[in-house]
């Protein structure tokens, strides 16, 4: 296994090194000027490192920043377009990063005071013992939590909670696989629902905001939540069809005792509700979503609901990963590489719809084998450069496509977790994962597109 | 590497019992109690608990609100924890044997 992975990485590396070398040696490859050549090499380096993961994903972001500061910026200056270094640094602490940081803080507080666990337990014990009903309840709950918590945290919480009763089913019962896959897939799908549900959404929002095209928080939910509900129902039916077990009922024992709510838990609940309300009403109060995200940060750390250890334990690596995408986007934009790419792909005269389908399919293929966030980081700046009248649906379509790709254990962390239980074979995940990706993309490009038009997205 | 067998300070017994305490939002705490005289021997905090044989299930429980971004990363991290636990255990056992041979009790 490992030797095969090494050789696969070698192939990608050799190809990328060759491309980068050609770009470097040739004076103006395919009509590129100096700055776009520099940005092109940085793009090839970033893509290679993000696809192969030879260094941690966030390190690649820092490599991008380093290359931009020591190479792209001087080249831009030489070509008569001086750029402030802060242009490249800004994406690492933008309004959207702050929004995401707020999401992590909510996630951390809800987890620390076991509110995620408590909600999950309360609902699971009420879904009844019939397995199809329990599966739907578990999936709906996972998706709802994953709209507000990270997909990883949601999947970990739900798997830890559900594994005891999944393991209480007979060893050969196919419902075991259905429940495990249901949790993983629902955690991925739930990310579509809100701007903070998954990093690709936030990255898309960041670019749309720069262009003055960003939908409001509630508007995103109006687009995303119906998609989540439809995809969840289809996935549930598909899993029941593919993994029909023998046992009809399961004993759900609430074996983990949960303490009563204390004052701190109530502050967390109140702070969370206020923050969400603030995000939904940015239009009426006029503060940005990132500004609203300061509320839980100040409240929870100020009142010592969360400690400095909790602050250190936040997923800063994910924020750096998102920042690297923004930085790459700045380089692609300022160097004119986006214009060069658009001029060289035969899509620039196509309709919005064709562009969305092309990039959506590319996003599904890429995010099936690599990180969703890294995929969004590579594709969205190019989409943003497209000179089409309505870029918003394309951005959203590509962001959604990133969350729809889940055929392999390595496609997303929730998949890796479900697979790590040892109950699944790759083919168990591949079959439903491929169907979800294809059906999801088709729905987004048909009903979804029509729905986005109705709600006034474009 | 230095390896010690935990001993009760009161009665020198090596017969100890670990009490694992989990409290929401707190790192898991282990209280080591002497099985012979019942005294407290030690207390330590766990940042990362791996229960061999229960594999991923107990590890997921201790994972917290972290957000991983890569499926490969998650898989590698779990393999690392699992391998580190086993090789660490074997190394400690081996070291203890060597120490015993150098300085017999
Ligand atoms: Zn004793």
Short mmCIF file of C-alpha atoms and ligand atoms in Angstrom, two decimals, chain B residues 8 11 34 37, ligand 1:
data_model
loop_
_atom_site.label_atom_id
_atom_site.label_comp_id
_atom_site.label_asym_id
_atom_site.label_seq_id
_atom_site.Cartn_x
_atom_site.Cartn_y
_atom_site.Cartn_z
CA UNK B 8 3.41 2.88 46.65
CA UNK B 11 4.07 0.29 51.68
CA UNK B 34 -2.33 1.34 46.03
CA UNK B 37 -2.91 -0.17 51.50
ZN1 LIG C 1 0.50 0.92 49.71
#
